[in-house]
Short mmCIF file of C-alpha atoms in Angstrom, two decimals:
data_model
loop_
_atom_site.label_atom_id
_atom_site.label_comp_id
_atom_site.label_asym_id
_atom_site.label_seq_id
_atom_site.Cartn_x
_atom_site.Cartn_y
_atom_site.Cartn_z
CA MET A 1 96.19 104.59 70.21
CA ALA A 2 97.31 107.55 68.11
CA SER A 3 94.88 108.80 65.49
CA ARG A 4 95.52 110.43 62.13
CA LYS A 5 94.75 114.12 61.89
CA GLY A 6 91.07 114.57 61.10
CA GLU A 7 90.31 110.85 61.44
CA PHE A 8 87.60 111.54 64.03
CA GLY A 9 86.42 114.89 62.68
CA GLU A 10 87.84 118.39 62.73
CA PRO A 11 88.07 120.15 66.10
CA VAL A 12 85.00 121.99 67.35
CA VAL A 13 85.24 125.12 69.51
CA LEU A 14 82.42 125.59 72.01
CA ASP A 15 81.60 128.76 73.91
CA VAL A 16 80.90 127.58 77.47
CA ASP A 17 79.68 130.57 79.45
CA GLY A 18 82.23 132.83 77.81
CA PHE A 19 85.15 130.38 77.81
CA ASP A 20 86.32 128.73 74.59
CA VAL A 21 86.68 124.96 74.86
CA ARG A 22 88.27 123.22 71.89
CA VAL A 23 87.06 119.64 71.40
CA SER A 24 89.39 117.54 69.28
CA SER A 25 88.34 114.25 67.65
CA PRO A 26 84.66 115.11 68.25
CA ASP A 27 83.41 112.13 66.22
CA ARG A 28 85.37 109.46 68.09
CA ILE A 29 82.90 106.84 69.35
CA TYR A 30 82.94 106.76 73.14
CA PHE A 31 79.88 104.59 73.85
CA PRO A 32 79.53 101.74 71.35
CA ALA A 33 76.03 100.53 72.27
CA ARG A 34 74.31 103.55 70.70
CA GLY A 35 77.27 105.19 69.01
CA GLU A 36 77.54 108.36 71.09
CA THR A 37 80.70 110.34 70.45
CA LYS A 38 83.09 112.46 72.43
CA LEU A 39 81.15 115.55 71.36
CA ASP A 40 77.91 113.91 72.49
CA LEU A 41 79.53 113.40 75.89
CA VAL A 42 80.51 117.07 76.11
CA ARG A 43 76.98 118.07 75.17
CA TYR A 44 75.56 115.74 77.81
CA TYR A 45 77.58 117.47 80.53
CA LEU A 46 76.54 120.89 79.22
CA SER A 47 72.90 119.80 79.42
CA VAL A 48 73.20 119.00 83.15
CA GLY A 49 75.58 121.86 83.82
CA ASP A 50 74.15 123.22 87.06
CA GLY A 51 73.90 119.71 88.49
CA ILE A 52 77.43 118.55 87.69
CA VAL A 53 78.98 121.83 88.85
CA ASN A 54 76.98 121.66 92.10
CA ALA A 55 78.31 118.14 92.67
CA LEU A 56 81.95 119.04 91.96
CA ARG A 57 82.28 122.65 93.05
CA GLU A 58 85.53 123.40 94.92
CA ARG A 59 86.28 119.70 95.49
CA PRO A 60 89.53 117.95 94.58
CA CYS A 61 88.54 115.72 91.70
CA MET A 62 90.11 112.56 90.34
CA LEU A 63 89.43 111.93 86.67
CA HIS A 64 88.71 108.60 85.01
CA ARG A 65 89.90 109.14 81.46
CA PHE A 66 89.24 106.92 78.43
CA PRO A 67 91.43 108.23 75.58
CA ASP A 68 90.02 105.68 73.11
CA GLY A 69 86.46 105.61 74.40
CA VAL A 70 85.06 103.29 77.05
CA ALA A 71 86.01 100.18 75.09
CA GLY A 72 89.66 101.15 75.58
CA ALA A 73 91.94 101.45 78.58
CA LYS A 74 90.98 103.57 81.59
CA VAL A 75 93.41 106.03 83.16
CA HIS A 76 92.96 107.06 86.81
CA GLN A 77 94.32 110.59 86.92
CA LYS A 78 94.87 112.53 90.10
CA ARG A 79 97.12 115.24 88.70
CA LEU A 80 95.61 117.81 86.34
CA PRO A 81 96.34 116.74 82.75
CA ARG A 82 98.91 118.83 80.92
CA GLY A 83 97.83 121.62 78.64
CA ALA A 84 95.13 123.12 80.84
CA PRO A 85 94.11 126.68 79.98
CA PRO A 86 95.00 129.29 82.62
CA TRP A 87 91.43 129.58 83.87
CA VAL A 88 91.24 125.94 85.02
CA GLU A 89 91.80 125.83 88.79
CA THR A 90 93.44 123.19 90.96
CA VAL A 91 93.83 122.26 94.61
CA ARG A 92 97.05 120.80 96.02
CA LEU A 93 96.80 117.58 98.02
CA HIS A 94 99.47 115.87 100.06
CA PHE A 95 99.84 112.09 100.14
CA PRO A 96 101.90 111.29 103.24
CA ARG A 97 102.16 107.59 102.46
CA TYR A 98 104.34 108.44 99.47
CA GLY A 99 105.69 111.84 100.52
CA LEU A 100 104.20 113.32 97.36
CA HIS A 101 101.65 115.91 96.36
CA ALA A 102 99.26 116.30 93.44
CA ASP A 103 97.47 119.30 91.98
CA GLU A 104 93.98 117.98 91.23
CA LEU A 105 91.24 119.57 89.16
CA CYS A 106 89.04 121.87 91.24
CA VAL A 107 85.85 122.66 89.33
CA THR A 108 84.44 126.16 89.78
CA ARG A 109 82.59 126.53 86.46
CA LEU A 110 81.04 124.45 83.71
CA ALA A 111 83.88 125.18 81.29
CA ASP A 112 86.22 123.24 83.62
CA VAL A 113 84.01 120.18 83.15
CA ALA A 114 83.90 120.58 79.37
CA TRP A 115 87.68 120.96 79.21
CA ALA A 116 88.14 117.80 81.28
CA VAL A 117 85.93 115.89 78.83
CA GLN A 118 88.05 117.26 75.99
CA MET A 119 90.94 115.58 77.83
CA SER A 120 88.98 112.29 77.52
CA THR A 121 87.43 112.33 81.00
CA VAL A 122 84.24 110.26 81.25
CA GLU A 123 83.90 109.90 85.03
CA PHE A 124 84.35 112.58 87.71
CA HIS A 125 85.27 111.32 91.18
CA PRO A 126 85.40 114.18 93.71
CA TRP A 127 86.61 114.12 97.29
CA ASN A 128 84.04 114.60 100.04
CA SER A 129 85.88 117.71 101.24
CA ARG A 130 86.43 121.12 99.65
CA ARG A 131 89.56 123.12 99.02
CA ALA A 132 88.91 125.52 101.91
CA ASP A 133 90.00 122.63 104.16
CA THR A 134 90.63 119.40 102.31
CA GLU A 135 91.14 117.50 105.58
CA LYS A 136 87.62 118.24 106.91
CA PRO A 137 84.86 116.50 104.90
CA ASP A 138 81.55 118.28 104.45
CA GLU A 139 79.84 115.29 102.81
CA TRP A 140 78.98 111.93 104.35
CA ARG A 141 78.48 109.25 101.71
CA ILE A 142 76.33 106.16 102.19
CA ASP A 143 77.24 103.62 99.52
CA LEU A 144 74.82 100.71 99.17
CA ASP A 145 77.00 98.29 97.25
CA PRO A 146 75.41 94.95 96.31
CA MET A 147 77.56 91.85 96.31
CA PRO A 148 77.59 89.84 93.04
CA ASP A 149 74.49 87.73 93.77
CA ALA A 150 72.41 90.40 95.52
CA PRO A 151 69.18 91.32 93.72
CA PHE A 152 68.41 95.01 93.33
CA SER A 153 65.34 94.51 95.52
CA ARG A 154 67.73 94.21 98.47
CA VAL A 155 69.38 97.49 97.55
CA ARG A 156 65.93 99.10 97.53
CA ARG A 157 65.15 97.71 101.00
CA ALA A 158 68.49 98.89 102.34
CA ALA A 159 67.82 102.36 100.93
CA HIS A 160 64.45 102.57 102.68
CA VAL A 161 65.95 101.55 106.01
CA ALA A 162 68.79 104.03 105.55
CA HIS A 163 66.16 106.70 104.92
CA GLU A 164 64.30 105.63 108.07
CA VAL A 165 67.43 105.93 110.21
CA LEU A 166 68.33 109.29 108.68
CA ASP A 167 64.86 110.61 109.48
CA GLU A 168 65.24 109.49 113.09
CA LEU A 169 68.56 111.32 113.29
CA GLY A 170 67.11 114.46 111.75
CA ALA A 171 69.44 114.20 108.76
CA VAL A 172 68.41 114.87 105.16
CA GLY A 173 69.64 112.26 102.71
CA TRP A 174 69.99 112.92 98.99
CA PRO A 175 69.77 109.65 97.02
CA LYS A 176 71.16 108.85 93.59
CA THR A 177 71.90 105.82 91.50
CA SER A 178 75.54 104.81 91.41
CA GLY A 179 75.51 104.39 87.65
CA GLY A 180 76.26 100.74 88.36
CA ASN A 181 74.30 98.26 90.47
CA GLY A 182 73.96 100.22 93.70
CA LEU A 183 72.54 103.35 95.24
CA HIS A 184 74.27 106.22 97.02
CA VAL A 185 72.89 108.61 99.61
CA TYR A 186 74.72 111.85 100.39
CA VAL A 187 74.34 113.91 103.54
CA ARG A 188 75.80 117.38 103.91
CA ILE A 189 77.67 117.63 107.23
CA ARG A 190 79.43 120.34 109.19
CA PRO A 191 83.16 120.32 108.31
CA ASP A 192 84.17 119.93 111.95
CA HIS A 193 85.81 116.50 111.83
CA GLY A 194 88.62 114.71 110.04
CA PHE A 195 88.25 111.72 107.74
CA GLY A 196 88.79 109.23 110.56
CA ASP A 197 85.83 110.52 112.56
CA VAL A 198 83.56 110.73 109.51
CA ARG A 199 84.43 107.16 108.54
CA ARG A 200 83.81 106.06 112.13
CA ALA A 201 80.42 107.78 112.13
CA ALA A 202 79.57 106.18 108.78
CA LEU A 203 80.42 102.75 110.19
CA ALA A 204 78.17 103.33 113.21
CA PHE A 205 75.32 104.23 110.84
CA ALA A 206 76.03 101.19 108.65
CA ARG A 207 75.89 98.91 111.69
CA GLU A 208 72.48 100.33 112.63
CA VAL A 209 71.17 99.60 109.13
CA GLU A 210 72.62 96.08 109.42
CA ARG A 211 70.87 95.54 112.78
CA ARG A 212 67.54 96.39 111.19
CA LEU A 213 68.11 94.32 108.04
CA PRO A 214 70.40 91.48 109.14
CA ASP A 215 69.37 89.18 106.29
CA ASP A 216 70.01 91.78 103.59
CA VAL A 217 72.85 94.00 104.77
CA THR A 218 76.46 93.46 105.84
CA THR A 219 79.28 95.58 107.21
CA THR A 220 81.83 92.73 107.08
CA TRP A 221 85.22 94.19 106.18
CA TRP A 222 86.78 91.44 104.04
CA ARG A 223 85.03 90.85 100.75
CA LYS A 224 85.74 87.10 100.88
CA ASP A 225 83.83 86.88 104.16
CA ARG A 226 80.68 88.66 102.97
CA ASP A 227 77.46 86.95 102.02
CA PRO A 228 77.48 87.12 98.19
CA GLU A 229 73.76 87.95 98.25
CA ALA A 230 74.06 90.84 100.74
CA VAL A 231 74.29 94.59 100.31
CA PHE A 232 77.52 96.00 101.73
CA VAL A 233 77.11 99.44 103.33
CA ASP A 234 80.52 100.71 102.30
CA TYR A 235 81.45 103.17 105.02
CA ASN A 236 85.03 103.12 103.73
CA GLN A 237 84.00 105.52 100.95
CA ASN A 238 84.36 108.20 103.62
CA ALA A 239 88.08 107.55 104.11
CA ARG A 240 90.67 110.02 102.89
CA ASP A 241 91.31 109.80 99.15
CA HIS A 242 88.43 107.39 98.57
CA THR A 243 86.09 108.71 95.91
CA ILE A 244 82.95 107.63 94.09
CA ALA A 245 81.30 108.96 90.97
CA ALA A 246 79.64 112.33 91.43
CA ALA A 247 75.99 113.05 90.89
CA TYR A 248 75.51 113.39 87.11
CA SER A 249 78.82 111.68 86.37
CA VAL A 250 78.70 109.34 83.41
CA ARG A 251 80.12 105.86 83.98
CA GLY A 252 82.60 104.13 81.73
CA ASN A 253 80.38 101.44 80.23
CA ASP A 254 79.09 100.90 76.71
CA ILE A 255 75.66 102.43 77.34
CA GLY A 256 76.88 105.49 79.25
CA THR A 257 74.87 105.09 82.43
CA VAL A 258 74.72 108.12 84.71
CA SER A 259 74.93 108.40 88.49
CA THR A 260 71.56 110.12 88.69
CA PRO A 261 69.85 111.98 91.54
CA ILE A 262 66.45 110.52 92.34
CA ARG A 263 63.60 111.27 94.74
CA TRP A 264 62.99 108.95 97.67
CA ASP A 265 59.62 108.02 96.19
CA GLU A 266 61.43 106.70 93.10
CA VAL A 267 63.51 104.11 94.94
CA ASP A 268 61.03 101.28 94.36
CA ASP A 269 60.71 101.92 90.63
CA VAL A 270 64.04 103.27 89.42
CA GLU A 271 65.89 101.17 86.86
CA PRO A 272 69.50 102.39 86.90
CA ARG A 273 70.37 101.09 83.42
CA GLU A 274 67.64 103.29 81.96
CA LEU A 275 69.39 106.43 83.23
CA THR A 276 71.97 107.20 80.55
CA ILE A 277 73.44 110.12 78.64
CA ALA A 278 70.54 109.60 76.22
CA THR A 279 67.78 109.93 78.84
CA VAL A 280 69.10 112.01 81.74
CA PRO A 281 69.20 115.36 79.87
CA GLY A 282 65.42 115.23 79.36
CA ARG A 283 64.90 114.19 82.96
CA HIS A 284 67.09 117.05 84.16
CA ALA A 285 65.25 119.53 81.96
CA ALA A 286 61.94 118.39 83.43
CA LEU A 287 62.93 118.03 87.11
CA GLY A 288 65.96 120.28 87.52
CA ASP A 289 68.83 119.31 89.82
CA LEU A 290 67.27 117.14 92.53
CA HIS A 291 70.35 117.77 94.72
CA ALA A 292 70.12 121.55 94.41
CA GLY A 293 69.21 122.04 98.07
CA ILE A 294 71.89 119.85 99.60
CA ASP A 295 73.98 122.74 100.94
CA ASP A 296 70.99 124.03 102.91
CA ALA A 297 70.51 120.84 104.96
CA VAL A 298 73.60 120.46 107.15
CA PHE A 299 73.85 117.67 109.75
CA ASP A 300 76.07 117.41 112.83
CA ILE A 301 77.53 113.88 113.08
CA ALA A 302 77.88 114.06 116.89
CA PRO A 303 75.04 111.53 117.48
CA LEU A 304 76.75 109.04 115.18
CA LEU A 305 80.03 109.43 117.03
CA GLU A 306 78.12 108.63 120.21
CA TRP A 307 76.82 105.49 118.50
CA ALA A 308 80.40 104.64 117.56
CA ASP A 309 81.51 105.05 121.19
CA ARG A 310 78.65 102.77 122.28
CA ASP A 311 79.65 100.13 119.73
CA ASP A 312 83.27 100.28 120.91
CA ALA A 313 82.20 99.91 124.55
CA GLU A 314 80.14 96.87 123.58
CA GLY A 315 83.16 95.23 121.99
CA ALA A 316 82.55 95.83 118.30
CA GLU A 317 85.65 94.94 116.32
CA PRO A 318 87.20 97.98 114.65
CA PRO A 319 87.99 97.65 110.94
CA PRO A 320 91.54 98.01 109.65
CA GLU A 321 92.80 101.48 108.85
CA ALA A 322 91.86 102.63 105.37
CA GLU A 323 94.55 102.99 102.73
CA ASP A 324 94.45 105.32 99.75
CA ASP A 325 92.14 104.08 97.05
CA THR A 326 94.03 104.45 93.80
CA GLY A 327 97.73 104.06 94.44
CA LYS A 328 100.63 106.43 94.00
CA PRO A 329 99.69 109.92 92.78
#
């Protein structure tokens, strides 16, 4: 919806680490529950600057844009929006299914994030690979996704078992809320394998969690066949061009929940809906970026690929090939 000049306030120019970022319509309401504005959203991201840049740095990033605030339509944007200043960097991706390419945002500094919010971005969804080699992921993502009737207590149990298995493997997991109803755990991995192998390793891990929690967890491929009270360990989030909200990304709902890094000892007490753009800045100021050390704890997925080979030898049914997550670029 077009707005009249000045209807949502006069533009504000912010100095973000030496880069000028012009924020138009700063008073437009983005989150109706408490009335936070577009400018409030920019200031939120500035307040968690080291965390959001650490989560996005050098990764192709799809943007979820809400030009009229989260009560309006959402735009999934792979290509960099027009009008970017010359200092905003991109990475070119090829989409063989369509024979097309897209130049996606590639965050290297906090000003890139602020500019993207000026372009109405609320959610940042980065790839799990970096621009040095976009076909070799360096991040394994464990997505604990509850089905519609699953209580959050089951997500908590699944997280603890995932942590147990990671410890046995010698892998360091970095948990966060999803900003929705689930939990994510990220593991930094050596960028030695393609998306197919990383997805295969993630499935082998998910099956091990399911073996240990058969009444709570599922790896069933088709949604219609899943227990509606189970937690789906969504290994498919490791497929090429499948993305989930970054650590510190705001989510497009009326209260502005945040996908928030947490400590393992917080899993039993965390209430995801309490982690919002209103509360996370204070938490970040007090605790710092809880994912700050992720690049220093790198795991080799070779043991998981051995598990995958074992599962195949025992007759486990392979899932269908993953397709791109968001359609034509």
